[in-house]
PDB file of C-alpha atoms in Angstrom:
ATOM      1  CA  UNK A   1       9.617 -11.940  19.873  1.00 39.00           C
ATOM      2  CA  UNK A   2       9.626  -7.943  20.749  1.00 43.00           C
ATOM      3  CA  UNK A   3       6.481  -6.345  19.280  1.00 45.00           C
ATOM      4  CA  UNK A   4       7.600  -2.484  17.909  1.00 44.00           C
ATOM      5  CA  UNK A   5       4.729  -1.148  20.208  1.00 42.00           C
ATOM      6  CA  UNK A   6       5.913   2.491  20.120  1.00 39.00           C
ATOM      7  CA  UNK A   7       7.918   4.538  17.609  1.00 36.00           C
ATOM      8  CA  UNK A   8      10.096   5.229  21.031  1.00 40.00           C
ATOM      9  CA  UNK A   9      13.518   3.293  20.753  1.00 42.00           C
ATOM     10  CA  UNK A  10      14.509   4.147  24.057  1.00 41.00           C
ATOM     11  CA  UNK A  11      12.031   1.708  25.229  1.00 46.00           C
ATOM     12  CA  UNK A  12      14.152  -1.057  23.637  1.00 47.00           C
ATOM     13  CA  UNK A  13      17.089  -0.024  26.258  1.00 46.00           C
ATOM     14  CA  UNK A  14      17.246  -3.029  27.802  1.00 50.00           C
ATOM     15  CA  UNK A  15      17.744  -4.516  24.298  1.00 50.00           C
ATOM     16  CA  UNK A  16      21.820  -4.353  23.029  1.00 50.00           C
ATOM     17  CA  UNK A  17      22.450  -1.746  20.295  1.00 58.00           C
ATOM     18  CA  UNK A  18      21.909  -4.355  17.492  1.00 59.00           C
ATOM     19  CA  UNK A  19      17.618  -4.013  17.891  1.00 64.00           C
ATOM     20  CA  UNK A  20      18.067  -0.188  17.458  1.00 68.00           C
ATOM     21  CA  UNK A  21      20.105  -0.581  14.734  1.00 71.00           C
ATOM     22  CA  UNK A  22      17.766  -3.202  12.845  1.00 71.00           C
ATOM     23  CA  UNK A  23      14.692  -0.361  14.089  1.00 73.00           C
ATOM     24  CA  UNK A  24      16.582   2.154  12.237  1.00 77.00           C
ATOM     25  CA  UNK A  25      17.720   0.041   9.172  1.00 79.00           C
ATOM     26  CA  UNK A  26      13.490  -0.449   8.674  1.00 79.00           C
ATOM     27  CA  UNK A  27      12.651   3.228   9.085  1.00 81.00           C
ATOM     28  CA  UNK A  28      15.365   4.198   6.726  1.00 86.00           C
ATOM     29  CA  UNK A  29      13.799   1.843   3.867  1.00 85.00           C
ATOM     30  CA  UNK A  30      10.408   2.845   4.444  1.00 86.00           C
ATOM     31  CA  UNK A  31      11.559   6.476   4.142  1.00 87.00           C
ATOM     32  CA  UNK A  32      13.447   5.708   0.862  1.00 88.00           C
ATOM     33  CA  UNK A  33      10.800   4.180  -0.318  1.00 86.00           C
ATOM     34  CA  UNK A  34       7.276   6.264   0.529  1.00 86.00           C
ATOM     35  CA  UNK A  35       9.383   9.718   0.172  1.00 85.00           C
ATOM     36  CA  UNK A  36       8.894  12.934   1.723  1.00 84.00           C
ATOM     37  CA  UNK A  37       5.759  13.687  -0.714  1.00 90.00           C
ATOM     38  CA  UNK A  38       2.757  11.711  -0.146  1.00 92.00           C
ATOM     39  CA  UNK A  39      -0.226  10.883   1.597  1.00 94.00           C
ATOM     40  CA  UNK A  40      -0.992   8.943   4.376  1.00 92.00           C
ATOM     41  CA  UNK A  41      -4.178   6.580   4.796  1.00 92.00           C
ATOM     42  CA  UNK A  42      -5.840   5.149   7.302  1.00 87.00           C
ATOM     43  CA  UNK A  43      -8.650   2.631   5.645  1.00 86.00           C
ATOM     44  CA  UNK A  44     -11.447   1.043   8.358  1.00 80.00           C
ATOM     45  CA  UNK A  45     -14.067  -1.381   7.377  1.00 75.00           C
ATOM     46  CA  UNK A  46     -16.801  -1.959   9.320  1.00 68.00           C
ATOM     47  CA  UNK A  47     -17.770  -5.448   9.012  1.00 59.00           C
ATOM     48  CA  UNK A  48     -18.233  -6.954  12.094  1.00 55.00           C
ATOM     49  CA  UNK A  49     -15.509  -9.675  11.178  1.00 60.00           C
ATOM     50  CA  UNK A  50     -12.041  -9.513  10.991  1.00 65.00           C
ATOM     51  CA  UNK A  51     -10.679  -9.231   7.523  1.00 71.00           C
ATOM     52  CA  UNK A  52      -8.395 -11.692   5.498  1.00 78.00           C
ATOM     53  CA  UNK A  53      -5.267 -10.175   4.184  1.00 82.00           C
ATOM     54  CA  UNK A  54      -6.957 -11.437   0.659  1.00 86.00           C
ATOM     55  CA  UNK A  55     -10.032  -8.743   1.577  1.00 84.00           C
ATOM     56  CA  UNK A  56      -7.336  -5.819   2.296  1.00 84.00           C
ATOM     57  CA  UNK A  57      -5.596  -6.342  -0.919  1.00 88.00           C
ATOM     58  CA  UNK A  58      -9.092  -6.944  -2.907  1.00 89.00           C
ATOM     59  CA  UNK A  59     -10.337  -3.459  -1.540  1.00 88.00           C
ATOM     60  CA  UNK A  60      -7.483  -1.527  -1.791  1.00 90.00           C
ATOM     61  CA  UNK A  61      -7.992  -2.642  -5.416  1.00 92.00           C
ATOM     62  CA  UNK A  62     -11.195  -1.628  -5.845  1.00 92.00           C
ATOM     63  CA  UNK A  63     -10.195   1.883  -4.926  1.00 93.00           C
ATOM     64  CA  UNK A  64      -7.107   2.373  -7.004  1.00 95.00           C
ATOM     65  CA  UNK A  65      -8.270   1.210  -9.929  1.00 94.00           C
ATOM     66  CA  UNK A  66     -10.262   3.873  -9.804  1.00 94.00           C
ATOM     67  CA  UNK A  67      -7.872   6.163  -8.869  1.00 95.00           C
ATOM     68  CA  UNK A  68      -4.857   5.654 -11.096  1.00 96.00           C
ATOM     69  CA  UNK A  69      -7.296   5.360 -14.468  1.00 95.00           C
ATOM     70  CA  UNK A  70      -8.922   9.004 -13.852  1.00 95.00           C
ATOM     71  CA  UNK A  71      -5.136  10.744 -13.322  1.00 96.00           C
ATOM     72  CA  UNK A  72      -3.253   8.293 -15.678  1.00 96.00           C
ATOM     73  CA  UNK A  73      -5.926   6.926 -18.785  1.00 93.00           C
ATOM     74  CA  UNK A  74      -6.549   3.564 -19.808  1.00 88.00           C
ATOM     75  CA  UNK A  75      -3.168   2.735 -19.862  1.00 91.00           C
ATOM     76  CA  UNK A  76      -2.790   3.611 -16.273  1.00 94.00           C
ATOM     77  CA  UNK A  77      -1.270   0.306 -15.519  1.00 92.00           C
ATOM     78  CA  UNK A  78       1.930   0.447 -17.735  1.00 90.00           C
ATOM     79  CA  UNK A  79       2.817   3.367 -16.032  1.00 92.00           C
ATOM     80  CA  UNK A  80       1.655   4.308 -12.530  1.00 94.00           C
ATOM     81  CA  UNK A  81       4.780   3.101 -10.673  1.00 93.00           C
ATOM     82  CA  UNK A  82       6.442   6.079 -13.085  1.00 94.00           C
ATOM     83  CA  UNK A  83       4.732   8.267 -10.664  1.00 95.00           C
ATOM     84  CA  UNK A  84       3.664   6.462  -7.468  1.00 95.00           C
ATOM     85  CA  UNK A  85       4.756   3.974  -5.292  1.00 92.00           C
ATOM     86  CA  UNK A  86       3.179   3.011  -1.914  1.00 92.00           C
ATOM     87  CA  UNK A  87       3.182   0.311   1.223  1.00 89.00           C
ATOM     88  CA  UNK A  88       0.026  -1.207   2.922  1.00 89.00           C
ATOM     89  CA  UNK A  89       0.189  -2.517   6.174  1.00 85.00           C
ATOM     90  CA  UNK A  90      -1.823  -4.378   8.260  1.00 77.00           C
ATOM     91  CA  UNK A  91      -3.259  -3.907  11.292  1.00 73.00           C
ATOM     92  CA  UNK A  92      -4.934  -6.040  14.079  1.00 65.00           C
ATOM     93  CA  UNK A  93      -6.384  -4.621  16.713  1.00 66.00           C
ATOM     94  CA  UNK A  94      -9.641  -6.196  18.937  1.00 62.00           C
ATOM     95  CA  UNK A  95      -9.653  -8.746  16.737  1.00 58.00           C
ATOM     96  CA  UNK A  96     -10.371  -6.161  13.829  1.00 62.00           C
ATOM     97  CA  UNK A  97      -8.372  -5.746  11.023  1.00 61.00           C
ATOM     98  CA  UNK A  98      -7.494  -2.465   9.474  1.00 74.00           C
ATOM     99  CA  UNK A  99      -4.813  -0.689   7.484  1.00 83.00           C
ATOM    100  CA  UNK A 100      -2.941   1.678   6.600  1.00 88.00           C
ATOM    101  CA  UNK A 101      -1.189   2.856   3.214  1.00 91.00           C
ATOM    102  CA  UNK A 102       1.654   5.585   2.605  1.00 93.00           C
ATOM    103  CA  UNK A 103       1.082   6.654  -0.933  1.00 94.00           C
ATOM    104  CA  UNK A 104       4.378   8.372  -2.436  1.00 93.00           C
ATOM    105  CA  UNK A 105       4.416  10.296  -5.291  1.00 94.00           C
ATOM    106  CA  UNK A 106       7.491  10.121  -7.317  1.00 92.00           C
ATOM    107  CA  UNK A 107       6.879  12.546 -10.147  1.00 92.00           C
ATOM    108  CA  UNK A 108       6.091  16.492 -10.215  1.00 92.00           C
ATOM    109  CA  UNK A 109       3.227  15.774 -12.731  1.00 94.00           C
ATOM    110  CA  UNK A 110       0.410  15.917  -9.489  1.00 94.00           C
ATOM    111  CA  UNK A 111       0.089  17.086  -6.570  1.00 94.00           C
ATOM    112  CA  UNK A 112      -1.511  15.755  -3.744  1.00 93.00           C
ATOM    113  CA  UNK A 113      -4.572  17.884  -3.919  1.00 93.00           C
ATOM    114  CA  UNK A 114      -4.584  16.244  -7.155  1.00 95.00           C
ATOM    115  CA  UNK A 115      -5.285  12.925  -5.605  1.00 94.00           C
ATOM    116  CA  UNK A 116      -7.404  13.862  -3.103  1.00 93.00           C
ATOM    117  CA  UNK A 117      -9.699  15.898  -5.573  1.00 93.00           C
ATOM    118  CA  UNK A 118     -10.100  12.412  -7.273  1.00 95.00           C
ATOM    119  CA  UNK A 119     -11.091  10.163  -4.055  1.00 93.00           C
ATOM    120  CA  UNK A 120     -14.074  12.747  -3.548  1.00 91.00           C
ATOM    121  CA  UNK A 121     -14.987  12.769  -7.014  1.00 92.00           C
ATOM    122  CA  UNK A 122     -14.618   8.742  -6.740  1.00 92.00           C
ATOM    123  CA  UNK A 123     -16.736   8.720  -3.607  1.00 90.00           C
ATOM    124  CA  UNK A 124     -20.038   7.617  -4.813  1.00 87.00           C
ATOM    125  CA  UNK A 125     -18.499   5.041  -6.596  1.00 89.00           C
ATOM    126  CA  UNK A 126     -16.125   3.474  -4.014  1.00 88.00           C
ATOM    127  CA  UNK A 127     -18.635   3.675  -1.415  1.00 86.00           C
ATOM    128  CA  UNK A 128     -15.815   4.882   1.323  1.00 86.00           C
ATOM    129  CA  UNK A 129     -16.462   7.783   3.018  1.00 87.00           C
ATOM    130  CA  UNK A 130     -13.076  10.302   2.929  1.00 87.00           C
ATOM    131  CA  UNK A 131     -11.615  12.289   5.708  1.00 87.00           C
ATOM    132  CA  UNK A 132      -9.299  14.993   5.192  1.00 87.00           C
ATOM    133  CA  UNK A 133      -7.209  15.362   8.423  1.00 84.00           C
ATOM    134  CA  UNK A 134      -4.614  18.790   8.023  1.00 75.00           C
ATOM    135  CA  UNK A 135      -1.361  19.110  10.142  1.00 66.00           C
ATOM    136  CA  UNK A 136      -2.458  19.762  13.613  1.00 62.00           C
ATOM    137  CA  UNK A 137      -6.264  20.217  12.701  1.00 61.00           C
ATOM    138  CA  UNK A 138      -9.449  18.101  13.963  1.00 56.00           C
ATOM    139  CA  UNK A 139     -10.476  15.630  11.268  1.00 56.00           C
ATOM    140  CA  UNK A 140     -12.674  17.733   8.023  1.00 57.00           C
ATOM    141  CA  UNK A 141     -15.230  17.030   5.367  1.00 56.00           C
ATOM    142  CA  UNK A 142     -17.594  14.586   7.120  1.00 56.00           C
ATOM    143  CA  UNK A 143     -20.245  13.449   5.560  1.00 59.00           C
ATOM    144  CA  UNK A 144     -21.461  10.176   6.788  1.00 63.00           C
ATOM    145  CA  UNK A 145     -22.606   9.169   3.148  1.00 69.00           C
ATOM    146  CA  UNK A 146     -20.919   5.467   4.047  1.00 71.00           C
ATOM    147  CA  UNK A 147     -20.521   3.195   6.925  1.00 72.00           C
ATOM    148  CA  UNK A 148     -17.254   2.270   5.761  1.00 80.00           C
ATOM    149  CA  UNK A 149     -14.635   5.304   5.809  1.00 83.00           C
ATOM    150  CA  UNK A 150     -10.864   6.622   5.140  1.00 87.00           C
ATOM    151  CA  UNK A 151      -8.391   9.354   6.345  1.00 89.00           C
ATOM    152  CA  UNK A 152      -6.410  10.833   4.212  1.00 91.00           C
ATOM    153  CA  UNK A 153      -3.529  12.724   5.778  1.00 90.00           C
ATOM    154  CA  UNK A 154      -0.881  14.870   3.468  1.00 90.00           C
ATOM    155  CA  UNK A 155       2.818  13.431   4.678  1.00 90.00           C
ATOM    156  CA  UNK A 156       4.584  15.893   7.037  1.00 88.00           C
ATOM    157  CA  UNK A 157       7.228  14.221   8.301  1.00 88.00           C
ATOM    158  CA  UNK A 158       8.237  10.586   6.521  1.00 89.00           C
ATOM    159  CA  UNK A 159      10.278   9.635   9.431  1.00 86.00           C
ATOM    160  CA  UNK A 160       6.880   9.979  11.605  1.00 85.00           C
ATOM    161  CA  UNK A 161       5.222   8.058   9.079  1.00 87.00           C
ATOM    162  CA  UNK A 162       7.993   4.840   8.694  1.00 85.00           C
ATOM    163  CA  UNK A 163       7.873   5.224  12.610  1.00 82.00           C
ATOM    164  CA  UNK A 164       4.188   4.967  12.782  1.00 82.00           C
ATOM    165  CA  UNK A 165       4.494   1.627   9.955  1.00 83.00           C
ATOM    166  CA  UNK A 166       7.050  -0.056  11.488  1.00 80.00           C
ATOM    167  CA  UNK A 167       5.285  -0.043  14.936  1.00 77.00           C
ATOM    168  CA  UNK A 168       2.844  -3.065  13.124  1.00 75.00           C
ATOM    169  CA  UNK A 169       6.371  -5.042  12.826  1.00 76.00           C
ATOM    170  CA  UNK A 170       8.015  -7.919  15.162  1.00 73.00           C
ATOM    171  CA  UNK A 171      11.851  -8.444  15.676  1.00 69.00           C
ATOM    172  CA  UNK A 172      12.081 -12.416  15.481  1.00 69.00           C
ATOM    173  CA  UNK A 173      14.729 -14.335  16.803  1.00 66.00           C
ATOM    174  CA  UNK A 174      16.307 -17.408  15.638  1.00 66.00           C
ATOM    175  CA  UNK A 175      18.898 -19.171  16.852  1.00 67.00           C
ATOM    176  CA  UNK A 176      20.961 -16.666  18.227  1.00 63.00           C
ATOM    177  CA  UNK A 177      19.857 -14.189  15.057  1.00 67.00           C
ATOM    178  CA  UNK A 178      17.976 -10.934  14.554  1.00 66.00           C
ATOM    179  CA  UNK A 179      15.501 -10.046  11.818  1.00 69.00           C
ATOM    180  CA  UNK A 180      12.331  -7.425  11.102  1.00 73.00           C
ATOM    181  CA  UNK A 181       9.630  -9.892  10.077  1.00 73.00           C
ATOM    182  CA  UNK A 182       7.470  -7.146   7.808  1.00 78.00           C
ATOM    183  CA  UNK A 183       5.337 -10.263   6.284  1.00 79.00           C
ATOM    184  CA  UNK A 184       1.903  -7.761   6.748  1.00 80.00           C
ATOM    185  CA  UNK A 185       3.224  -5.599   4.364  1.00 85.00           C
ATOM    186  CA  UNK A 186       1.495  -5.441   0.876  1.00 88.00           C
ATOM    187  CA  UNK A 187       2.791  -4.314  -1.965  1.00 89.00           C
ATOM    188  CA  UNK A 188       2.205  -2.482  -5.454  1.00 91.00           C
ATOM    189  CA  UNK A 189       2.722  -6.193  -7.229  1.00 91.00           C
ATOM    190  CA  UNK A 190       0.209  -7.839  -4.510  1.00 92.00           C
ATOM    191  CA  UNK A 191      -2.693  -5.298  -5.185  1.00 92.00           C
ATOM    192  CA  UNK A 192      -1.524  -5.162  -9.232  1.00 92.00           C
ATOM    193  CA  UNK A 193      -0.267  -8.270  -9.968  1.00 89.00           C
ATOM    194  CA  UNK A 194       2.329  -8.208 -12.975  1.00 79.00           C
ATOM    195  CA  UNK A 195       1.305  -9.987 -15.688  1.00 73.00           C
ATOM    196  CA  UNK A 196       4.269 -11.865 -17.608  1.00 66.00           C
ATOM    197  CA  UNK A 197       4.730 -12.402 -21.224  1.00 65.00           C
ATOM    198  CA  UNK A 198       5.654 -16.020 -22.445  1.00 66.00           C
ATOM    199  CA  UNK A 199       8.644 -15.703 -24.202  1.00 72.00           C
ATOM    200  CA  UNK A 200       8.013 -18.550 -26.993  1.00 68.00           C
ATOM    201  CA  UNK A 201      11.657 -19.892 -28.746  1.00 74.00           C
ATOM    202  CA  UNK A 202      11.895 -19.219 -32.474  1.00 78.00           C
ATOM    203  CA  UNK A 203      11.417 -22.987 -32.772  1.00 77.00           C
ATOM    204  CA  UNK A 204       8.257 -22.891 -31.367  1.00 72.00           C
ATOM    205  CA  UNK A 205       7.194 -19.932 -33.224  1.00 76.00           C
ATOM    206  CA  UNK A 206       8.253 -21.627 -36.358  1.00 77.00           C
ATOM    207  CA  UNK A 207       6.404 -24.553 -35.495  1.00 76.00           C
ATOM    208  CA  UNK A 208       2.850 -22.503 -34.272  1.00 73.00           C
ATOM    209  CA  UNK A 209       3.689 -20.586 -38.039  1.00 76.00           C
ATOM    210  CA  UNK A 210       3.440 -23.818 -40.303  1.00 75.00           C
ATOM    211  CA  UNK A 211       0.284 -25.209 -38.204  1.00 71.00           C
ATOM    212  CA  UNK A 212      -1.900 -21.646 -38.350  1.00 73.00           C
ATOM    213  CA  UNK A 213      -0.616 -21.503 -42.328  1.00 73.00           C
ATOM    214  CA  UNK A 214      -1.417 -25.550 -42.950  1.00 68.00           C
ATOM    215  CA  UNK A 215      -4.810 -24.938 -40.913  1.00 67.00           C
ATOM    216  CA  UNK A 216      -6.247 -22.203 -42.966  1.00 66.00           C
ATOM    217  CA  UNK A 217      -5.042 -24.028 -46.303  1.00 68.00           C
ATOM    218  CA  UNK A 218      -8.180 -26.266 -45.722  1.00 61.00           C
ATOM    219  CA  UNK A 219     -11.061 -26.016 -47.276  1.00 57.00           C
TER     220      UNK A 219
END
């Protein structure tokens, strides 16, 4: 197994062209998928204990549903993946887990001011204390209201970013085969779940009809 420790691929020389080509396959997805207009997070919790990947998903909850219902309304959840999509990955590291999220936004209705406006507004609530980091620029707006804390970066370069993502990836081997395992990365669907609608048969719904109508025909 060859761990993607650097965004470098000329440190997988010794590698044939396939692993490059598999590295490059991943970066292009990422890309497609985060787009060049976004934000990138860094999330840390200090806890002393290293967190399940049940935790990361439960938190990032917390924070976006927050988020989505002050830009998008009550009915945020029928339509935020009209206007964002993003990737969560995890991230070990001294036994501490972390992560990190690329946040694209697919829609010219905001801006990412727009959402970072909202995190500060949201901060008292969330109980995460948020770090603006610039292009180039030291870290900004500290406040150390919270032990607990994120950075929020505007996307410069997506390339950089998938890079940066892909580094928490392995390249598996199997008998002779090749494959990115990306099984840390979470997912819209894993921090939303989609709820499905039974689909009843008109045979059933006639059926459920003559029981309600037969039901309230007692006395």
């Amino acid at each position: 197994m060859i761990d993607f420790k650097t965004i470098q691929q000329q440190e997988y020389n010794n590698y044939d062209t396939r692993y490059i080509k598999d590295i490059k396959i991943v970066h292009k997805w990422l890309s497609d998928i985060i787009t060049d207009n976004g934000l990138f997070f860094s999330f840390r919790w200090y806890l002393g204990r290293k967190l399940s990947r049940a935790d990361l998903i439960n938190r990032t909850h917390i924070i976006f549903n927050k988020v989505f219902p002050e830009l998008l309304g009550s009915h945020w959840i029928e339509s935020y993946k009209k206007h964002f999509t993003f990737l969560l990955v995890e991230e070990v590291k001294n036994n501490q887990r972390h992560a990190h999220l690329a946040l694209g936004l697919k829609t010219d209705r905001f801006k990412k001011e727009d959402i970072i406006k909202t995190l500060i507004d949201l901060e008292p609530i969330i109980k995460i204390e948020i770090f603006i980091k610039e292009q180039n620029d030291r870290k900004i707006r500290k406040t150390k209201r919270h032990h607990h804390n994120m950075v929020i970066s505007p996307i410069y370069d997506v390339n950089g970013v998938s890079e940066y993502i892909s580094k928490e990836f392995k390249i598996c081997f199997d008998n002779g085969r090749s494959f990115v395992n990306i099984d840390n990365l979470i997912y819209p669907d894993d921090v939303f779940p989609v709820k499905t609608k039974i689909k009843l048969s008109a045979e059933v719904r006639k059926n459920n009809d003559r029981i309600i109508r037969k039901a309230s025909l007692r006395p």
